[in-house]
Backbone as CSV, one residue per row, in Angstrom:
resi,resn,N_x,N_y,N_z,CA_x,CA_y,CA_z,C_x,C_y,C_z
1,UNK,-3.056,-16.008,-31.599,-2.557,-14.644,-31.455,-1.442,-14.611,-30.409
2,UNK,-0.326,-14.009,-30.787,0.794,-13.911,-29.857,0.748,-12.555,-29.172
3,UNK,0.806,-12.576,-27.809,0.589,-11.372,-27.012,1.792,-11.105,-26.116
4,UNK,2.160,-9.831,-26.016,3.192,-9.382,-25.083,2.595,-8.385,-24.105
5,UNK,2.933,-8.531,-22.840,2.502,-7.614,-21.785,3.740,-6.887,-21.253
6,UNK,3.603,-5.585,-21.026,4.764,-4.777,-20.653,4.451,-3.964,-19.402
7,UNK,5.415,-3.941,-18.491,5.291,-3.108,-17.291,6.645,-2.460,-17.013
8,UNK,6.636,-1.340,-16.310,7.861,-0.565,-16.111,8.939,-1.366,-15.387
9,UNK,8.617,-1.903,-14.220,9.536,-2.767,-13.478,8.724,-3.689,-12.592
10,UNK,9.165,-4.904,-12.468,8.501,-5.882,-11.600,9.409,-6.043,-10.392
11,UNK,9.132,-5.253,-9.362,10.098,-5.174,-8.266,9.478,-4.889,-6.902
12,UNK,8.152,-4.815,-6.838,7.531,-4.457,-5.562,6.095,-4.968,-5.561
13,UNK,5.291,-4.512,-4.611,3.892,-4.925,-4.522,3.022,-3.731,-4.172
14,UNK,1.901,-3.613,-4.860,0.962,-2.530,-4.612,-0.270,-2.730,-5.471
15,UNK,-1.092,-1.688,-5.561,-2.330,-1.791,-6.336,-2.080,-2.084,-7.798
16,UNK,-1.068,-1.450,-8.386,-0.771,-1.670,-9.807,-0.382,-3.123,-10.067
17,UNK,0.306,-3.723,-9.097,0.732,-5.111,-9.270,-0.454,-6.075,-9.220
18,UNK,-1.511,-5.690,-8.528,-2.735,-6.494,-8.567,-3.334,-6.476,-9.978
19,UNK,-3.202,-5.346,-10.653,-3.664,-5.251,-12.037,-2.850,-6.191,-12.928
20,UNK,-1.545,-6.276,-12.679,-0.697,-7.169,-13.469,-1.130,-8.622,-13.298
21,UNK,-1.474,-8.993,-12.079,-1.938,-10.363,-11.847,-3.231,-10.635,-12.618
22,UNK,-4.098,-9.635,-12.688,-5.344,-9.788,-13.451,-5.051,-9.945,-14.933
23,UNK,-4.092,-9.178,-15.447,-3.693,-9.318,-16.855,-3.115,-10.708,-17.112
24,UNK,-2.360,-11.204,-16.150,-1.783,-12.545,-16.295,-2.880,-13.606,-16.322
25,UNK,-3.929,-13.416,-15.529,-5.054,-14.350,-15.534,-5.781,-14.309,-16.869
26,UNK,-5.879,-13.115,-17.454,-6.555,-12.964,-18.742,-5.734,-13.547,-19.887
27,UNK,-4.405,-13.371,-19.795,-3.510,-13.820,-20.869,-2.380,-14.661,-20.271
28,UNK,-2.690,-15.876,-19.799,-1.688,-16.682,-19.085,-0.498,-17.108,-19.943
29,UNK,-0.652,-17.138,-21.251,0.440,-17.564,-22.129,1.248,-16.385,-22.693
30,UNK,0.883,-15.181,-22.312,1.572,-13.999,-22.838,2.973,-13.881,-22.240
31,UNK,3.871,-13.300,-23.014,5.222,-12.989,-22.530,5.208,-11.629,-21.861
32,UNK,6.003,-11.507,-20.794,6.135,-10.241,-20.086,7.469,-9.586,-20.408
33,UNK,7.438,-8.266,-20.606,8.654,-7.487,-20.835,8.709,-6.373,-19.796
34,UNK,9.869,-6.205,-19.194,10.041,-5.179,-18.182,11.495,-4.742,-18.133
35,UNK,11.741,-3.549,-17.612,13.117,-3.045,-17.536,13.967,-3.943,-16.647
36,UNK,13.414,-4.362,-15.505,14.112,-5.317,-14.647,13.125,-6.015,-13.725
37,UNK,13.577,-7.138,-13.205,12.741,-8.011,-12.387,13.500,-8.365,-11.115
38,UNK,12.903,-8.023,-9.986,13.482,-8.318,-8.679,12.752,-9.533,-8.098
39,UNK,13.347,-10.709,-8.244,12.686,-11.940,-7.810,12.398,-11.948,-6.312
40,UNK,13.309,-11.392,-5.547,13.161,-11.418,-4.089,11.954,-10.605,-3.638
41,UNK,11.774,-9.419,-4.222,10.705,-8.524,-3.787,9.430,-8.644,-4.613
42,UNK,9.442,-9.519,-5.615,8.242,-9.726,-6.426,7.991,-11.220,-6.643
43,UNK,7.859,-11.984,-5.553,7.615,-13.428,-5.694,6.275,-13.742,-6.338
44,UNK,5.355,-12.787,-6.316,4.038,-12.973,-6.919,4.113,-13.165,-8.431
45,UNK,5.266,-12.825,-9.041,5.417,-12.927,-10.497,6.206,-14.154,-10.913
46,UNK,6.381,-15.086,-10.025,7.234,-16.238,-10.320,6.702,-17.116,-11.450
47,UNK,5.402,-17.041,-11.719,4.823,-17.838,-12.807,4.843,-17.108,-14.148
48,UNK,5.292,-15.851,-14.161,5.345,-15.085,-15.402,6.534,-15.536,-16.257
49,UNK,6.360,-15.459,-17.574,7.490,-15.609,-18.492,8.026,-14.212,-18.762
50,UNK,9.158,-13.877,-18.130,9.621,-12.493,-18.093,10.898,-12.295,-18.908
51,UNK,10.876,-11.262,-19.750,12.056,-10.830,-20.500,12.480,-9.469,-19.944
52,UNK,13.740,-9.344,-19.568,14.226,-8.088,-18.998,15.184,-7.395,-19.959
53,UNK,15.469,-6.131,-19.664,16.361,-5.333,-20.501,17.788,-5.382,-19.963
54,UNK,18.663,-4.631,-20.591,20.051,-4.558,-20.144,20.189,-3.942,-18.756
55,UNK,19.148,-3.239,-18.284,19.186,-2.649,-16.943,19.274,-3.739,-15.877
56,UNK,18.807,-4.939,-16.198,18.863,-6.057,-15.266,20.304,-6.357,-14.840
57,UNK,21.260,-6.006,-15.668,22.656,-6.345,-15.400,23.340,-5.362,-14.449
58,UNK,22.670,-4.263,-14.111,23.252,-3.308,-13.171,23.395,-3.988,-11.803
59,UNK,24.588,-3.993,-11.209,24.806,-4.733,-9.960,24.017,-4.211,-8.761
60,UNK,23.734,-2.893,-8.740,22.923,-2.317,-7.664,21.463,-2.358,-8.095
61,UNK,20.564,-2.638,-7.148,19.136,-2.702,-7.452,18.684,-1.417,-8.143
62,UNK,18.322,-1.471,-9.421,17.941,-0.252,-10.166,16.723,0.449,-9.588
63,UNK,15.848,-0.297,-8.910,14.646,0.317,-8.343,15.009,1.302,-7.239
64,UNK,16.044,0.979,-6.473,16.449,1.842,-5.359,17.166,3.098,-5.832
65,UNK,17.756,3.039,-7.033,18.461,4.214,-7.558,17.828,4.641,-8.887
66,UNK,16.488,4.521,-8.968,15.826,4.704,-10.264,15.914,6.134,-10.782
67,UNK,16.143,7.127,-9.876,16.305,8.490,-10.394,17.636,8.631,-11.123
68,UNK,18.624,7.812,-10.716,19.914,7.843,-11.406,19.865,7.031,-12.697
69,UNK,19.099,5.947,-12.690,19.016,5.083,-13.870,17.925,5.522,-14.843
70,UNK,17.128,6.534,-14.477,16.012,6.975,-15.327,16.410,7.259,-16.771
71,UNK,17.586,7.862,-17.031,17.953,8.123,-18.430,18.098,6.862,-19.279
72,UNK,18.258,5.713,-18.612,18.453,4.465,-19.341,17.134,3.824,-19.764
73,UNK,16.059,4.171,-19.082,14.788,3.492,-19.321,14.240,3.686,-20.744
74,UNK,14.301,4.880,-21.312,13.833,5.011,-22.694,14.541,4.056,-23.652
75,UNK,15.865,3.933,-23.492,16.627,3.023,-24.357,16.269,1.566,-24.074
76,UNK,15.999,1.265,-22.805,15.663,-0.107,-22.432,14.399,-0.579,-23.133
77,UNK,13.340,0.233,-23.091,12.076,-0.194,-23.694,12.115,-0.106,-25.219
78,UNK,12.859,0.833,-25.744,12.970,0.933,-27.202,13.812,-0.195,-27.788
79,UNK,14.580,-0.893,-26.941,15.450,-1.969,-27.425,14.723,-3.298,-27.592
80,UNK,13.527,-3.425,-27.014,12.785,-4.673,-27.140,12.277,-4.864,-28.569
81,UNK,12.249,-6.111,-28.987,11.804,-6.455,-30.345,10.456,-7.169,-30.273
82,UNK,9.432,-6.551,-30.853,8.082,-7.127,-30.827,7.607,-7.542,-32.222
83,UNK,8.545,-7.827,-33.074,8.222,-8.171,-34.458,7.265,-9.350,-34.552
84,UNK,7.422,-10.326,-33.677,6.641,-11.562,-33.782,5.328,-11.533,-33.003
85,UNK,4.936,-10.356,-32.513,3.718,-10.277,-31.707,2.585,-9.607,-32.480
86,UNK,1.374,-10.114,-32.232,0.179,-9.536,-32.853,-0.428,-8.425,-31.998
87,UNK,-0.278,-8.559,-30.669,-0.864,-7.602,-29.734,0.133,-7.301,-28.621
88,UNK,0.323,-6.017,-28.345,1.172,-5.573,-27.244,0.314,-4.724,-26.315
89,UNK,0.320,-5.069,-25.025,-0.421,-4.308,-24.025,0.579,-3.781,-23.001
90,UNK,0.704,-2.463,-22.934,1.576,-1.869,-21.929,0.730,-1.331,-20.780
91,UNK,1.139,-1.652,-19.567,0.507,-1.140,-18.354,1.574,-0.300,-17.674
92,UNK,1.340,0.993,-17.523,2.462,1.849,-17.168,2.064,3.168,-16.529
93,UNK,2.981,3.710,-15.756,2.895,5.093,-15.302,4.221,5.798,-15.586
94,UNK,5.095,5.111,-16.311,6.405,5.680,-16.634,6.743,5.478,-18.106
95,UNK,7.627,4.515,-18.405,8.244,4.449,-19.722,7.789,3.287,-20.612
96,UNK,7.016,2.354,-20.088,6.687,1.157,-20.858,5.878,1.457,-22.117
97,UNK,5.186,2.568,-22.142,4.394,2.932,-23.329,5.270,3.258,-24.529
98,UNK,6.576,3.430,-24.300,7.483,3.907,-25.355,7.981,2.808,-26.290
99,UNK,7.532,1.573,-26.074,8.007,0.487,-26.928,7.664,0.771,-28.394
100,UNK,8.489,0.263,-29.270,8.309,0.478,-30.704,7.779,-0.811,-31.323
101,UNK,6.655,-0.698,-32.002,6.047,-1.864,-32.647,5.894,-1.615,-34.141
102,UNK,5.756,-2.672,-34.897,5.528,-2.541,-36.337,4.065,-2.131,-36.572
103,UNK,3.738,-1.594,-37.729,2.358,-1.130,-38.006,1.322,-2.237,-37.863
104,UNK,1.709,-3.481,-38.143,0.755,-4.594,-38.082,0.451,-5.030,-36.649
105,UNK,1.250,-4.592,-35.695,1.058,-4.985,-34.298,0.230,-3.938,-33.561
106,UNK,-0.836,-4.368,-32.941,-1.698,-3.471,-32.179,-1.076,-3.209,-30.811
107,UNK,-0.929,-1.935,-30.453,-0.384,-1.558,-29.149,-1.455,-0.815,-28.359
108,UNK,-1.922,-1.446,-27.280,-2.893,-0.837,-26.384,-2.183,-0.478,-25.087
109,UNK,-2.336,0.754,-24.662,-1.698,1.211,-23.417,-2.760,1.389,-22.340
110,UNK,-2.633,0.610,-21.269,-3.479,0.788,-20.097,-2.717,1.704,-19.150
111,UNK,-3.071,2.986,-19.166,-2.261,3.993,-18.492,-2.738,4.229,-17.059
112,UNK,-1.817,4.059,-16.123,-2.101,4.310,-14.720,-2.109,5.808,-14.436
113,UNK,-1.205,6.529,-15.090,-1.167,7.995,-15.092,-0.040,8.429,-16.016
114,UNK,-0.134,9.591,-16.660,1.029,10.122,-17.377,2.209,10.255,-16.416
115,UNK,3.418,10.112,-16.927,4.618,10.058,-16.100,4.582,11.144,-15.030
116,UNK,4.408,10.698,-13.795,4.028,11.594,-12.704,5.043,12.707,-12.448
117,UNK,6.320,12.350,-12.311,7.297,13.356,-11.911,7.651,14.325,-13.039
118,UNK,7.144,14.053,-14.244,7.351,14.992,-15.346,6.192,15.975,-15.479
119,UNK,4.965,15.510,-15.224,3.791,16.323,-15.537,2.980,16.753,-14.312
120,UNK,2.785,15.850,-13.381,1.829,16.113,-12.296,2.489,16.521,-10.989
121,UNK,3.437,15.731,-10.519,4.058,15.967,-9.216,5.572,15.961,-9.348
122,UNK,6.161,17.111,-9.630,7.615,17.168,-9.809,8.360,17.107,-8.479
123,UNK,8.110,16.016,-7.708,8.611,15.939,-6.348,10.099,15.635,-6.260
124,UNK,10.742,15.287,-7.366,12.163,14.952,-7.249,13.028,16.202,-7.314
125,UNK,12.432,17.365,-7.592,13.275,18.555,-7.656,12.639,19.741,-6.918
126,UNK,12.128,19.489,-5.704,11.596,20.577,-4.892,12.720,21.457,-4.344
127,UNK,13.856,20.853,-4.072,15.012,21.608,-3.613,15.493,22.539,-4.731
128,UNK,15.786,23.809,-4.376,16.120,24.809,-5.400,17.359,24.409,-6.190
129,UNK,18.405,23.949,-5.482,19.645,23.575,-6.168,19.414,22.395,-7.097
130,UNK,18.704,21.365,-6.575,18.423,20.191,-7.393,17.539,20.556,-8.585
131,UNK,16.601,21.468,-8.361,15.728,21.902,-9.447,16.534,22.565,-10.558
132,UNK,17.507,23.397,-10.170,18.350,24.074,-11.166,19.173,23.077,-11.967
133,UNK,19.675,22.056,-11.280,20.508,21.054,-11.943,19.693,20.122,-12.832
134,UNK,18.478,19.809,-12.389,17.672,18.803,-13.077,16.752,19.360,-14.150
135,UNK,16.479,20.651,-14.114,15.512,21.220,-15.056,15.815,20.928,-16.528
136,UNK,17.074,21.090,-17.000,17.361,20.762,-18.409,17.056,19.300,-18.733
137,UNK,17.389,18.429,-17.799,17.131,17.003,-17.984,15.630,16.722,-18.005
138,UNK,14.878,17.370,-17.100,13.431,17.180,-17.044,12.774,17.666,-18.335
139,UNK,13.241,18.794,-18.842,12.701,19.325,-20.095,12.921,18.348,-21.247
140,UNK,14.123,17.754,-21.283,14.410,16.759,-22.321,13.482,15.563,-22.186
141,UNK,13.310,15.062,-20.946,12.468,13.887,-20.733,11.008,14.172,-21.070
142,UNK,10.528,15.388,-20.810,9.144,15.736,-21.132,8.921,15.691,-22.644
143,UNK,9.899,16.197,-23.396,9.790,16.140,-24.860,9.789,14.703,-25.340
144,UNK,10.692,13.904,-24.764,10.755,12.489,-25.157,9.476,11.764,-24.759
145,UNK,8.978,12.033,-23.549,7.790,11.348,-23.053,6.576,11.680,-23.913
146,UNK,6.469,12.925,-24.337,5.347,13.293,-25.205,5.451,12.560,-26.543
147,UNK,6.656,12.512,-27.105,6.850,11.796,-28.375,6.513,10.317,-28.210
148,UNK,6.952,9.731,-27.103,6.677,8.315,-26.847,5.193,8.064,-26.638
149,UNK,4.489,9.055,-26.101,3.060,8.893,-25.831,2.227,8.781,-27.101
150,UNK,2.807,9.146,-28.237,2.086,9.062,-29.498,2.190,7.678,-30.133
151,UNK,2.998,6.792,-29.551,3.233,5.482,-30.154,2.093,4.483,-29.974
152,UNK,1.456,4.390,-28.813,0.349,3.431,-28.685,-0.782,3.726,-29.671
153,UNK,-1.417,2.662,-30.144,-2.557,2.825,-31.046,-3.811,3.238,-30.300
154,UNK,-3.891,2.831,-29.039,-5.110,3.106,-28.268,-4.756,3.241,-26.787
155,UNK,-5.433,4.176,-26.122,-5.244,4.362,-24.684,-6.490,3.931,-23.929
156,UNK,-6.254,3.275,-22.806,-7.301,2.987,-21.834,-6.850,3.577,-20.514
157,UNK,-7.676,4.404,-19.899,-7.349,5.057,-18.635,-7.989,4.297,-17.476
158,UNK,-7.343,4.366,-16.313,-7.884,3.644,-15.158,-8.968,4.432,-14.431
159,UNK,-9.167,5.703,-14.798,-10.184,6.522,-14.141,-10.484,7.751,-15.002
160,UNK,-11.532,8.445,-14.674,-11.859,9.690,-15.374,-10.772,10.740,-15.148
161,UNK,-10.174,10.726,-13.956,-9.088,11.657,-13.657,-7.916,11.446,-14.600
162,UNK,-7.532,10.192,-14.782,-6.405,9.886,-15.667,-6.776,10.163,-17.123
163,UNK,-8.024,9.933,-17.488,-8.472,10.252,-18.846,-8.255,11.735,-19.149
164,UNK,-8.583,12.591,-18.184,-8.389,14.036,-18.370,-6.900,14.377,-18.499
165,UNK,-6.065,13.698,-17.715,-4.624,13.951,-17.794,-4.059,13.525,-19.146
166,UNK,-4.528,12.399,-19.650,-4.061,11.925,-20.955,-4.375,12.959,-22.029
167,UNK,-5.559,13.520,-21.969,-5.955,14.546,-22.939,-5.130,15.817,-22.752
168,UNK,-4.909,16.194,-21.504,-4.203,17.444,-21.203,-2.725,17.371,-21.590
169,UNK,-2.057,16.285,-21.211,-0.606,16.217,-21.392,-0.176,15.551,-22.699
170,UNK,-0.964,14.571,-23.162,-0.588,13.828,-24.367,-1.452,14.144,-25.575
171,UNK,-2.535,14.877,-25.371,-3.460,15.238,-26.449,-4.007,13.994,-27.155
172,UNK,-4.294,12.962,-26.341,-4.835,11.720,-26.881,-6.175,11.425,-26.220
173,UNK,-7.067,10.798,-26.986,-8.333,10.341,-26.436,-8.142,8.978,-25.782
174,UNK,-9.047,8.644,-24.879,-8.952,7.358,-24.200,-10.316,6.916,-23.703
175,UNK,-10.416,5.640,-23.436,-11.596,5.069,-22.802,-11.238,4.702,-21.366
176,UNK,-12.234,4.672,-20.482,-11.990,4.344,-19.082,-12.429,2.915,-18.789
177,UNK,-11.512,2.140,-18.248,-11.833,0.820,-17.694,-11.206,0.775,-16.307
178,UNK,-12.037,0.723,-15.288,-11.510,0.730,-13.926,-10.743,-0.558,-13.631
179,UNK,-9.716,-0.488,-12.787,-8.978,-1.703,-12.419,-9.908,-2.739,-11.800
180,UNK,-9.652,-4.004,-12.044,-10.533,-5.064,-11.534,-10.393,-5.237,-10.027
181,UNK,-11.460,-5.711,-9.413,-11.427,-6.003,-7.980,-12.234,-7.259,-7.711
182,UNK,-11.702,-8.135,-6.878,-12.369,-9.373,-6.521,-13.497,-9.060,-5.528
183,UNK,-14.737,-9.137,-5.983,-15.872,-8.765,-5.133,-16.092,-9.761,-3.993
184,UNK,-15.446,-10.921,-4.070,-15.562,-11.893,-2.977,-14.438,-11.715,-1.947
185,UNK,-13.621,-10.648,-2.109,-12.457,-10.439,-1.237,-12.826,-10.474,0.229
186,UNK,-13.844,-9.670,0.617,-14.169,-9.558,2.030,-14.801,-10.833,2.570
187,UNK,-15.513,-11.562,1.725,-16.067,-12.844,2.168,-14.943,-13.813,2.506
188,UNK,-13.919,-13.854,1.643,-12.769,-14.737,1.882,-12.009,-14.307,3.130
189,UNK,-11.785,-12.992,3.251,-11.011,-12.470,4.376,-11.721,-12.743,5.702
190,UNK,-13.037,-12.507,5.748,-13.775,-12.695,6.992,-13.746,-14.150,7.446
191,UNK,-13.868,-15.080,6.480,-13.842,-16.495,6.843,-12.470,-16.915,7.340
192,UNK,-11.424,-16.314,6.774,-10.065,-16.635,7.201,-9.721,-15.997,8.538
193,UNK,-10.269,-14.801,8.791,-9.989,-14.096,10.035,-10.499,-14.886,11.234
194,UNK,-11.611,-15.592,11.083,-12.200,-16.335,12.183,-11.235,-17.377,12.745
195,UNK,-10.365,-17.893,11.860,-9.407,-18.918,12.289,-7.983,-18.367,12.399
196,UNK,-7.853,-17.041,12.298,-6.523,-16.438,12.277,-6.091,-16.009,13.669
197,UNK,-4.789,-15.962,13.858,-4.212,-15.453,15.099,-3.083,-14.525,14.723
198,UNK,-3.448,-13.418,14.111,-2.452,-12.491,13.570,-1.946,-11.564,14.663
199,UNK,-0.667,-11.607,14.935,-0.032,-10.718,15.897,0.848,-9.734,15.138
200,UNK,0.633,-8.459,15.353,1.476,-7.460,14.696,2.777,-7.319,15.467
201,UNK,2.746,-6.768,16.636,3.861,-6.786,17.578,3.331,-6.369,18.938
202,UNK,4.219,-6.250,19.905,3.778,-6.029,21.278,3.077,-4.693,21.477
203,UNK,3.233,-3.759,20.533,2.638,-2.438,20.694,1.125,-2.441,20.456
204,UNK,0.640,-3.437,19.706,-0.757,-3.396,19.311,-1.465,-4.719,19.606
205,UNK,-2.602,-4.630,20.248,-3.523,-5.747,20.329,-4.667,-5.383,19.390
206,UNK,-4.716,-6.017,18.232,-5.535,-5.553,17.126,-7.002,-5.360,17.485
207,UNK,-7.619,-6.331,18.105,-9.064,-6.266,18.295,-9.464,-5.287,19.403
208,UNK,-8.582,-5.053,20.358,-8.953,-4.195,21.484,-8.342,-2.802,21.404
209,UNK,-7.374,-2.611,20.507,-6.675,-1.334,20.449,-7.343,-0.390,19.453
210,UNK,-7.383,0.892,19.812,-7.872,1.897,18.887,-6.691,2.425,18.081
211,UNK,-6.732,2.206,16.778,-5.626,2.638,15.928,-6.170,3.099,14.587
212,UNK,-5.358,3.866,13.885,-5.677,4.334,12.540,-4.752,3.623,11.562
213,UNK,-5.185,3.558,10.301,-4.478,2.735,9.323,-4.194,3.525,8.052
214,UNK,-2.980,3.358,7.534,-2.629,3.904,6.224,-1.960,2.793,5.418
215,UNK,-2.474,2.550,4.213,-1.927,1.525,3.319,-1.480,2.239,2.047
216,UNK,-0.172,2.245,1.782,0.327,3.084,0.699,1.754,2.710,0.327
217,UNK,2.122,3.006,-0.916,3.540,3.017,-1.259,4.196,4.153,-0.478
218,UNK,5.392,3.914,-0.017,6.088,4.944,0.762,6.933,5.794,-0.172
219,UNK,6.237,6.655,-0.914,6.871,7.563,-1.868,6.460,8.995,-1.543
220,UNK,7.239,9.945,-2.004,7.010,11.351,-1.651,5.614,11.826,-2.020
221,UNK,5.137,11.437,-3.211,3.856,11.952,-3.682,2.661,11.387,-2.930
222,UNK,2.887,10.400,-2.069,1.807,9.836,-1.267,1.564,10.611,0.037
223,UNK,2.452,11.565,0.350,2.288,12.427,1.530,2.260,11.660,2.851
224,UNK,2.997,10.565,2.913,3.049,9.790,4.156,3.734,10.590,5.256
225,UNK,4.711,11.416,4.886,5.417,12.217,5.888,4.465,13.188,6.593
226,UNK,3.466,13.667,5.870,2.460,14.550,6.469,1.682,13.816,7.555
227,UNK,1.319,12.564,7.271,0.568,11.756,8.237,1.428,11.440,9.454
228,UNK,2.695,11.101,9.218,3.612,10.805,10.322,3.756,12.022,11.239
229,UNK,3.937,13.185,10.650,4.075,14.420,11.445,2.813,14.699,12.252
230,UNK,1.659,14.483,11.637,0.391,14.740,12.316,0.208,13.807,13.513
231,UNK,0.495,12.502,13.309,0.263,11.538,14.388,1.316,11.638,15.484
232,UNK,2.455,12.215,15.186,3.429,12.508,16.246,2.855,13.541,17.198
233,UNK,2.087,14.486,16.673,1.476,15.518,17.504,0.236,14.992,18.234
234,UNK,-0.545,14.152,17.531,-1.776,13.629,18.122,-1.507,12.558,19.171
235,UNK,-0.388,11.874,18.997,-0.020,10.765,19.885,-1.073,9.659,19.878
236,UNK,-1.696,9.457,18.739,-2.629,8.341,18.562,-1.921,7.224,17.803
237,UNK,-2.397,6.006,17.985,-1.751,4.856,17.372,-2.018,4.819,15.861
238,UNK,-0.969,4.601,15.104,-1.064,4.561,13.646,-0.281,3.364,13.124
239,UNK,-0.890,2.625,12.214,-0.209,1.530,11.517,-0.065,1.924,10.059
240,UNK,1.149,1.866,9.543,1.425,2.172,8.142,1.915,0.900,7.462
241,UNK,1.252,0.534,6.363,1.615,-0.675,5.630,2.085,-0.279,4.236
242,UNK,3.293,-0.699,3.878,3.806,-0.406,2.549,5.322,-0.346,2.528
243,UNK,5.859,-0.293,1.325,7.298,-0.147,1.132,7.533,0.932,0.081
244,UNK,8.763,1.386,-0.022,9.089,2.391,-1.022,10.393,3.087,-0.697
245,UNK,10.762,4.010,-1.544,12.053,4.683,-1.418,12.157,5.558,-0.177
246,UNK,11.011,5.946,0.411,11.011,6.816,1.583,10.918,6.049,2.896
247,UNK,10.986,4.732,2.842,10.748,3.914,4.033,11.714,4.248,5.176
248,UNK,13.001,4.245,4.905,13.979,4.488,5.971,13.825,5.892,6.567
249,UNK,13.600,6.879,5.716,13.444,8.247,6.209,12.207,8.376,7.082
250,UNK,11.106,7.762,6.647,9.866,7.867,7.417,9.994,7.171,8.774
251,UNK,10.662,6.039,8.784,10.862,5.345,10.058,11.739,6.161,10.999
252,UNK,12.682,6.884,10.434,13.607,7.667,11.262,12.924,8.857,11.926
253,UNK,11.850,9.355,11.323,11.163,10.526,11.901,9.902,10.133,12.665
254,UNK,9.534,8.850,12.644,8.312,8.403,13.304,8.514,8.302,14.815
255,UNK,7.439,8.458,15.549,7.466,8.327,17.005,7.003,6.928,17.402
256,UNK,7.029,6.650,18.688,6.771,5.300,19.188,5.337,4.838,18.965
257,UNK,4.419,5.752,18.723,3.012,5.383,18.506,2.723,4.989,17.062
258,UNK,3.759,4.977,16.211,3.605,4.647,14.788,4.375,3.372,14.481
259,UNK,3.681,2.413,13.874,4.289,1.121,13.543,4.209,0.879,12.046
260,UNK,5.283,0.346,11.479,5.357,0.066,10.053,5.354,-1.438,9.798
261,UNK,4.687,-1.845,8.713,4.760,-3.215,8.220,5.001,-3.182,6.716
262,UNK,5.708,-4.157,6.215,5.979,-4.224,4.786,4.861,-4.974,4.078
263,UNK,5.133,-6.178,3.641,4.149,-6.930,2.870,3.345,-7.835,3.787
264,UNK,2.031,-7.706,3.770,1.142,-8.544,4.561,0.248,-9.354,3.633
265,UNK,-0.256,-10.456,4.145,-1.209,-11.250,3.377,-2.549,-10.521,3.350
266,UNK,-3.422,-10.917,2.429,-4.751,-10.316,2.376,-5.514,-10.589,3.669
267,UNK,-5.265,-11.738,4.269,-5.913,-12.077,5.536,-5.485,-11.102,6.632
268,UNK,-4.181,-10.860,6.730,-3.674,-9.937,7.742,-4.145,-8.513,7.475
269,UNK,-4.089,-8.100,6.202,-4.522,-6.760,5.844,-6.011,-6.580,6.130
270,UNK,-6.791,-7.599,5.811,-8.226,-7.536,6.063,-8.543,-7.393,7.533
271,UNK,-7.758,-8.060,8.381,-7.977,-7.946,9.817,-7.681,-6.525,10.295
272,UNK,-6.636,-5.919,9.751,-6.302,-4.550,10.127,-7.375,-3.567,9.650
273,UNK,-7.879,-3.776,8.427,-8.972,-2.929,7.935,-10.198,-3.038,8.848
274,UNK,-10.513,-4.255,9.239,-11.730,-4.521,9.989,-11.775,-3.777,11.318
275,UNK,-10.639,-3.681,11.994,-10.631,-3.122,13.343,-10.102,-1.689,13.424
276,UNK,-9.732,-1.096,12.288,-9.198,0.274,12.311,-10.292,1.299,12.615
277,UNK,-9.903,2.373,13.286,-10.827,3.477,13.534,-11.151,4.212,12.238
278,UNK,-10.140,4.352,11.392,-10.318,5.023,10.099,-9.134,4.699,9.199
279,UNK,-9.363,4.814,7.904,-8.303,4.659,6.908,-7.853,6.052,6.473
280,UNK,-6.558,6.320,6.556,-6.021,7.638,6.240,-5.507,7.660,4.808
281,UNK,-6.004,8.615,4.004,-5.563,8.780,2.618,-5.357,10.267,2.335
282,UNK,-4.144,10.802,2.543,-3.918,12.235,2.383,-3.556,12.664,0.973
283,UNK,-3.437,11.717,0.070,-2.931,12.012,-1.270,-4.055,12.050,-2.304
284,UNK,-3.777,12.698,-3.415,-4.681,12.655,-4.562,-4.361,11.397,-5.353
285,UNK,-5.316,10.483,-5.462,-5.072,9.200,-6.111,-5.488,9.223,-7.578
286,UNK,-4.791,8.417,-8.374,-5.179,8.233,-9.763,-6.463,7.407,-9.830
287,UNK,-6.513,6.364,-9.007,-7.710,5.542,-8.858,-7.907,5.199,-7.383
288,UNK,-6.839,4.774,-6.711,-6.910,4.505,-5.279,-7.206,3.053,-4.968
289,UNK,-6.310,2.160,-5.390,-6.512,0.723,-5.183,-5.916,0.332,-3.833
290,UNK,-6.569,0.717,-2.739,-6.078,0.439,-1.384,-6.962,-0.589,-0.696
């Protein structure tokens, strides 16, 4: 059986990317299709056989300007040819579900959430002027997204919450399969921590310092700015781990008691979890793979 795996973009690291690694373990010989692949920021995918779209040729990183390149994504995924595949599995929260397959090819969509900025959190047009300019475009994309949502043969949701959204926005039934998690994670981390000497920076002595922890993509819908504003007032130590389009803005408004880190190893992350006073999660999660 020839299998294709599809994801929106392979360009960063987070909970969804852990799911991709699990899919790769399940189907190591499968081909991967994505709008674009950022080798520098996604070294974890170096063993994947990856096919990219014409968006890969854009000289500026498409992930950083994805609101400008968004109109291209429907064409990118519709341009892929899956004629020679028996099974197509799309893992997506955006456009990857829109691929076109022949009737003989089974298309299963593992949906992280219906396209968020179209249905659930329209955070890209909170500004009145931008909302006025973008509304016609958003309306067009919602119609297209609904039409594209009818293409998969079967939906699998990552949670009961997402299952309800699929029914509400796409009028499709789905089954729930929670994202996989390595139950030996903490055993591995604890054994590695015993021999570790992880230094964050001069502001924090991990084992003796009282600090709070937030692990998240740095995107508007994650409400990281709310946490930053709160801890500026509390003047308590906060460590934020993650990357995203809001990174520079959040760093610019943060105070000296807030420290940011990008990509950490599981050993380093486990050490931070172990000694934190609390884990801060101000957002509504689809599943919450933190």
